[in-house]
CSV table of C-alpha atoms in Angstrom, one decimal:
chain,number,residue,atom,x,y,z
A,25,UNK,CA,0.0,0.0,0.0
A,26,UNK,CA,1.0,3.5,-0.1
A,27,UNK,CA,1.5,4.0,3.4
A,28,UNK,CA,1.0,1.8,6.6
A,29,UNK,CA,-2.9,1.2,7.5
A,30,UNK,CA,-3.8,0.6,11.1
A,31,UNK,CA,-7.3,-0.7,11.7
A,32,UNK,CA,-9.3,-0.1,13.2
A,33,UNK,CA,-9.1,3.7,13.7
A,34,UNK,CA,-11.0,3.6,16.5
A,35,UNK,CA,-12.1,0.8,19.7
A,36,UNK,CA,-14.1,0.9,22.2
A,37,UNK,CA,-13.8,-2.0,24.6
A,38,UNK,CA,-15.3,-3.2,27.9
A,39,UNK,CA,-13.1,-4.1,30.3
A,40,UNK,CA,-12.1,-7.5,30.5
A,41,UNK,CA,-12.6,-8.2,27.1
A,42,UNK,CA,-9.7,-9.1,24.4
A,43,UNK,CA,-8.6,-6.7,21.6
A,44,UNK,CA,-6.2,-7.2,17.9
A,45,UNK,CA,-4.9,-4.2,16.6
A,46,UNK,CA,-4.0,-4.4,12.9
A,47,UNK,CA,-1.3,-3.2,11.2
A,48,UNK,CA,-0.6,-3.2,7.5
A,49,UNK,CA,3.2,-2.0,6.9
A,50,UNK,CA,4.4,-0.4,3.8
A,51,UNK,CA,5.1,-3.4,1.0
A,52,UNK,CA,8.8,-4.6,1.4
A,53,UNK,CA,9.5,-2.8,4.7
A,54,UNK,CA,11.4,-5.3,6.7
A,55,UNK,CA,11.4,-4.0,9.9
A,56,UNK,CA,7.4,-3.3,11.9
A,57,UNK,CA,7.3,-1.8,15.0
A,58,UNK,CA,4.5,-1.0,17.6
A,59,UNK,CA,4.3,1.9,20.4
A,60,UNK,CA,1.8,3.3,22.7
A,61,UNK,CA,1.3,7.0,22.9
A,62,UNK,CA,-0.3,9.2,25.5
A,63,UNK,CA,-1.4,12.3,25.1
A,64,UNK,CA,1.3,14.5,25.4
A,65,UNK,CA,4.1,11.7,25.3
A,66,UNK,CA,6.6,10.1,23.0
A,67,UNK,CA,5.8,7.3,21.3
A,68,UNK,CA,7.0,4.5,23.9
A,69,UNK,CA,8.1,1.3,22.2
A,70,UNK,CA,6.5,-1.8,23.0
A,71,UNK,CA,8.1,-4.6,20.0
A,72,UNK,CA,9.4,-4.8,17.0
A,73,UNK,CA,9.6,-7.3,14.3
A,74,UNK,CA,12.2,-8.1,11.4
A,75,UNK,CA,10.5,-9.6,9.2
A,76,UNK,CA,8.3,-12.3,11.0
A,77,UNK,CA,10.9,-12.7,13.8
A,78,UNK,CA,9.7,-10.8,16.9
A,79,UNK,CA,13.6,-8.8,18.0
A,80,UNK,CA,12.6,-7.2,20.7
A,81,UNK,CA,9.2,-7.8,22.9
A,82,UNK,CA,10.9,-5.5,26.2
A,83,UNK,CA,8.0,-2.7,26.1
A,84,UNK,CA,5.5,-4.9,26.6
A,85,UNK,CA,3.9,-3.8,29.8
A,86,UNK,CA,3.2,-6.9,31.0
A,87,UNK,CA,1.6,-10.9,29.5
A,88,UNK,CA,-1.5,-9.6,28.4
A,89,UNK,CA,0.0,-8.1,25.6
A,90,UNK,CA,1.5,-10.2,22.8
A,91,UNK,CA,2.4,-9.7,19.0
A,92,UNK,CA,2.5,-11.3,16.0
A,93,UNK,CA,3.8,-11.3,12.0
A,94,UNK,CA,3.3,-14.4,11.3
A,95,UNK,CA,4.4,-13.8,7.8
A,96,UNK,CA,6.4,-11.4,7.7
A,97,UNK,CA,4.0,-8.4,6.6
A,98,UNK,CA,1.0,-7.7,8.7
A,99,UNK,CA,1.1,-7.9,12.4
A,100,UNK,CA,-1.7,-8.0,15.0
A,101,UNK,CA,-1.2,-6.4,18.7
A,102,UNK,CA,-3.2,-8.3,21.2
A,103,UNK,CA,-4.5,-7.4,24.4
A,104,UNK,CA,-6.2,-9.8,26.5
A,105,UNK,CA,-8.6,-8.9,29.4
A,106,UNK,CA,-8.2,-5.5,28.7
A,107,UNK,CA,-8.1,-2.9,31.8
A,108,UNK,CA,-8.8,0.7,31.3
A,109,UNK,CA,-5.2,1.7,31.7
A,110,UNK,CA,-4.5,-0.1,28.5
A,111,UNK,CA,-6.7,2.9,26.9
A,112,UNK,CA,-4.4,5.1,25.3
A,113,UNK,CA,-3.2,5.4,21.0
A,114,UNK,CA,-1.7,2.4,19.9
A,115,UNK,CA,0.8,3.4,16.9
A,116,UNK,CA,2.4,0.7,14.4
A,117,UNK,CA,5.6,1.8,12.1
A,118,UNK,CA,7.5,0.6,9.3
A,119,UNK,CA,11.2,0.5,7.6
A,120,UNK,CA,13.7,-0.4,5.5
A,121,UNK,CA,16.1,-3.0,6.7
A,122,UNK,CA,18.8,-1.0,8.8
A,123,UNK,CA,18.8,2.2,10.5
A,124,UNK,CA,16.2,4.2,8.0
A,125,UNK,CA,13.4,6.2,8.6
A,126,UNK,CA,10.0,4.7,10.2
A,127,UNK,CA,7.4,5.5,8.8
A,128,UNK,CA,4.0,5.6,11.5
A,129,UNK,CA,0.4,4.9,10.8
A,130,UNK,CA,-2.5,6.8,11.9
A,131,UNK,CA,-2.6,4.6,14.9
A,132,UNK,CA,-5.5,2.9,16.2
A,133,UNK,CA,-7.4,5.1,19.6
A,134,UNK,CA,-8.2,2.5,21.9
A,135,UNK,CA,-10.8,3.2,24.9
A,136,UNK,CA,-11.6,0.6,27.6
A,137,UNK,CA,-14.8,1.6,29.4
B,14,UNK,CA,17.8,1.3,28.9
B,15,UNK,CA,19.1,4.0,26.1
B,16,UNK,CA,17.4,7.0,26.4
B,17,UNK,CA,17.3,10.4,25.4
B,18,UNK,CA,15.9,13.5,27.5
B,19,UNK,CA,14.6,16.6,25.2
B,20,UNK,CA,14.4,19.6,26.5
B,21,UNK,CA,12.5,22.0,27.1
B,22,UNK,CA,9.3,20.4,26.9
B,23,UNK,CA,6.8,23.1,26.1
B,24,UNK,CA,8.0,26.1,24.6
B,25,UNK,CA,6.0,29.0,23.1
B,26,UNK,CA,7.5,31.8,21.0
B,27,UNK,CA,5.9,34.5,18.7
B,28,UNK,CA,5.8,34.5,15.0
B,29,UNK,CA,9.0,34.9,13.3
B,30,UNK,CA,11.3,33.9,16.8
B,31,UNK,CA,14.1,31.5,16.5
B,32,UNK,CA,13.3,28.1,18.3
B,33,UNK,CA,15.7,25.0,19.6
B,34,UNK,CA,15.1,22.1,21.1
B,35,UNK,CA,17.8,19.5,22.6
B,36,UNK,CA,18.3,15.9,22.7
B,37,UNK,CA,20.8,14.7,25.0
B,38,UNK,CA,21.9,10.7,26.1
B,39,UNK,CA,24.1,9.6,28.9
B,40,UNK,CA,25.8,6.9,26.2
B,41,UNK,CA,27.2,7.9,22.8
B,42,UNK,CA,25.1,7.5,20.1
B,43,UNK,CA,25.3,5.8,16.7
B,44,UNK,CA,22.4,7.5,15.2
B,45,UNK,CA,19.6,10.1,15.6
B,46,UNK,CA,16.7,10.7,14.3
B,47,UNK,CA,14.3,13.7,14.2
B,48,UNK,CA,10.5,13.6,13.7
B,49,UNK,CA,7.3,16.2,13.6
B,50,UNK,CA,3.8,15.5,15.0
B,51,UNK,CA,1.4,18.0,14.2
B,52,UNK,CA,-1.2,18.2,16.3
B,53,UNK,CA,-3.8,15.4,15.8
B,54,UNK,CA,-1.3,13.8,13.2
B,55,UNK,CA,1.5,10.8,13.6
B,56,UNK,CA,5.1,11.6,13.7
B,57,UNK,CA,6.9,12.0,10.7
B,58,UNK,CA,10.4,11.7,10.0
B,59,UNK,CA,12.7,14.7,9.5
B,60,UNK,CA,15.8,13.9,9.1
B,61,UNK,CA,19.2,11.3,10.4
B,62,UNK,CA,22.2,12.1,11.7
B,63,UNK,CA,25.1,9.5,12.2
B,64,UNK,CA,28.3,11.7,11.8
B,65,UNK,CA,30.0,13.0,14.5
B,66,UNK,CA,29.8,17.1,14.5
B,67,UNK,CA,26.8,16.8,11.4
B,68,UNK,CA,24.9,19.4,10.9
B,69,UNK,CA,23.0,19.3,8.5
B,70,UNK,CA,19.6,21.8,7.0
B,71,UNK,CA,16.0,21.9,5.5
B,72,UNK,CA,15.0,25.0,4.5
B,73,UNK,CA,14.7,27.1,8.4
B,74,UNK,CA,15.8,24.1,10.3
B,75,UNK,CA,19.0,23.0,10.8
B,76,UNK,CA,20.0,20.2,12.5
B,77,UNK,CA,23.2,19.3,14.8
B,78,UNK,CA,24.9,16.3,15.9
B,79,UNK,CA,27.4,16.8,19.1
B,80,UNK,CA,30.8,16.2,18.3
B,81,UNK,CA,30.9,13.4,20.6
B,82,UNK,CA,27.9,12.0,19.3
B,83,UNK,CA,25.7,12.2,22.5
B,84,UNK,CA,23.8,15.1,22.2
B,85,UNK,CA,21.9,16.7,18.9
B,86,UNK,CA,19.8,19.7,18.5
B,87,UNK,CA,17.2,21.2,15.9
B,88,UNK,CA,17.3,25.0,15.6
B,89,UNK,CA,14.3,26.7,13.4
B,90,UNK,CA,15.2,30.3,12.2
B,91,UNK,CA,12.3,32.8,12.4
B,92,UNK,CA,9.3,30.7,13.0
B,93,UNK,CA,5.9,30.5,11.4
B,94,UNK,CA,2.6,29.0,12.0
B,95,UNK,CA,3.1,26.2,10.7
B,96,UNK,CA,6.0,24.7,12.7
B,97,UNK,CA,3.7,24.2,15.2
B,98,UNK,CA,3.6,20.9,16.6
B,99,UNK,CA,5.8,18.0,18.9
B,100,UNK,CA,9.4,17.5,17.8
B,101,UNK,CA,10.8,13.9,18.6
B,102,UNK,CA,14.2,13.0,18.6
B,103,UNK,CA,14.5,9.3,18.3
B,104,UNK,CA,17.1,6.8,18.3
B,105,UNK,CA,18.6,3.1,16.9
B,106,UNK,CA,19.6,0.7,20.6
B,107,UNK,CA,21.9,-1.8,19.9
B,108,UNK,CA,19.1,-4.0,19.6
B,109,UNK,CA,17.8,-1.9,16.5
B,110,UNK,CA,15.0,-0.9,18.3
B,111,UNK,CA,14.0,3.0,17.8
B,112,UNK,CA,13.2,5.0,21.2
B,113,UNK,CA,12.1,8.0,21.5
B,114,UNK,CA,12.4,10.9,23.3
B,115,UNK,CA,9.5,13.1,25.1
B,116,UNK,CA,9.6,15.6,22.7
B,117,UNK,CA,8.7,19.1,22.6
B,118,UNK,CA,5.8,20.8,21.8
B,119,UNK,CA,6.1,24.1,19.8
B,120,UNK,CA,3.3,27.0,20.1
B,121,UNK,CA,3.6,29.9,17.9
B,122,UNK,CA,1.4,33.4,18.3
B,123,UNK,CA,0.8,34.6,15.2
């Protein structure tokens, strides 16, 4: 695609339940990376993925959260028995093999009510 | 961790003031990146730096790399309305991981 698609935009989640955030990277990126973002706050890096081989998994908060690229494209954040401090903007970014530029998706604004 | 401290974090100036923003580590760095984020938007790259003492420019910003490669800074000459937004500095572990710092958040009076 032309630039990395997150889906959905938005979710709105009771607590307790399980959420998959998608992420469609940029065709040919290697490299896929997720973060959460608060208001006001740098991006703060939860995993990232060369191609399907998860490299670093250090920023996720805690065993609820998991991620996947099975193939080596699209990935899928999971959260399972969400709580409502998981509510926050959950941003997925691609790259080039090597140190290049990422570039970020629209991000997917997740609420847990 | 790595991790990089940006000061200041808010900073508002009138229309046509100069602006800077600083990035400093505690380790040396092999790389830096810099990134916007408009309000409402997602960041988007800038620009890299990876030599020591780079500077390099885009237009009214210009960008510096410390000379020994643990600090970096982002100067914008005579600001307008649209600069307004977060700047991110960001950059490469050794794990390849990209980190980013807290950024600072730019208000300009017209």
């Amino acid at each position: 695609g032309a630039g990395v698609s997150q889906s959905p935009r938005y979710k709105v989640t009771k607590r307790g339940q399980d959420v998959a955030l998608r992420c469609d990277p940029i065709s040919g990126h290697v490299s896929l990376y997720w973060y959460r973002q608060a208001l006001g706050q740098g991006p703060e890096f939860l995993t990232y993925f060369n191609y399907e081989a998860q490299q670093d998994k250090s920023g996720l908060p805690n065993d609820r959260f998991s991620a996947e690229r099975p193939e080596g494209s699209i990935s899928t954040l999971t959260i399972q028995r969400t709580e409502q401090r998981d509510s926050a903007m959950y941003r997925c970014a691609s790259s080039r093999q090597g140190i290049t530029e990422a570039f970020f998706g629209q991000g997917t604004r997740l609420t847990v009510v | 961790g790595q991790q990089v401290m940006q000061i200041p974090q808010y900073q508002h100036v009138q229309e046509g003031e100069d602006f800077t923003t600083y990035c400093n580590s505690s380790t040396t760095l092999s790389n830096i990146q810099w990134y916007k984020q408009r309000p409402g938007g997602h960041p988007v790259f800038l620009i890299q730096l990876v030599k020591s003492g780079e500077v390099k420019k885009q237009k009214r910003l210009t960008f510096q790399f410390g000379e020994a490669k643990k600090n970096s800074s982002l100067h914008i000459t005579a600001t307008q309305t649209t600069d307004v937004g977060t700047y991110f500095c960001a950059l490469s572990s050794n794990t390849g991981k990209l980190i980013f710092g807290q950024g600072t958040t730019l208000q300009v009076k017209p």
